[in-house]
Amino acid sequence: MMVVYNIRMNFVLPGRFVIPEVVATHFHLKPGERVADLGAGGGFFLKPLSDAVGPEGKVYACEIQKQLVDKLGEFARLSGLSNISPLWCDLEEVGGIKLPNNTLDAAILVNTLFQFELKETALQEIYRVLRPGGVLHIIDWTESFGGLGPQPKDVITQEQATALCEAARFIPEREYPAGEHHYGLAVRKV
């Protein structure tokens, strides 16, 4: 089976939706750092994350859909991104991120928080794998936009996301632009 990836087209409608290369500049990642894309999906953020941490760094492409884990590995291989490790994870389960405690310098959660049924458990699991001082970046929908994003009842506002993170012992650090229909939020583990 031949798999073809277009690594240049990793966003939809520039200026309207999350553009990984632009949003990733707000992550302030450094060479050699360890970062996880939690809910990596189609791998849209993998190239900018890989570039930011460099060959000495590590990017964990975490995904609950097992068929996507294989596709993310194939994407990394075909793209020559040797610092990416695909990893099956269930964030809604204690120990579901298959990494040791205090492993990550940063984690990103893009268009994923609203999907969790067990949001508190997922945030506690992310807290566990971040090192003290590590940063979680949440990018999520500001509203439903007529069904384009999550259903209206499932939207997690920036205020709700901040409150959930504070309940999980994260300290809000900053907000940043993440596209016309999204917010960006950075919270830090103490």
PDB file of N, CA and C in Angstrom, residues 3 21 36 130 147:
ATOM      1  N   VAL A   3       1.323   5.191   0.631  1.00  0.00           N
ATOM      2  CA  VAL A   3       0.728   6.303   1.362  1.00  0.00           C
ATOM      3  C   VAL A   3       1.360   7.582   0.854  1.00  0.00           C
ATOM      4  N   GLU A  21       1.986  26.602  11.580  1.00  0.00           N
ATOM      5  CA  GLU A  21       3.258  27.324  11.549  1.00  0.00           C
ATOM      6  C   GLU A  21       3.188  28.663  12.259  1.00  0.00           C
ATOM      7  N   ALA A  36       4.714  17.005  23.540  1.00  0.00           N
ATOM      8  CA  ALA A  36       3.718  16.042  23.063  1.00  0.00           C
ATOM      9  C   ALA A  36       2.569  16.789  22.412  1.00  0.00           C
ATOM     10  N   LEU A 130       3.963  16.375  32.513  1.00  0.00           N
ATOM     11  CA  LEU A 130       4.748  17.606  32.367  1.00  0.00           C
ATOM     12  C   LEU A 130       5.735  17.716  33.515  1.00  0.00           C
ATOM     13  N   GLY A 147     -22.082  24.600  13.451  1.00  0.00           N
ATOM     14  CA  GLY A 147     -21.735  23.193  13.308  1.00  0.00           C
ATOM     15  C   GLY A 147     -20.383  22.949  12.663  1.00  0.00           C
TER      16      GLY A 147
END
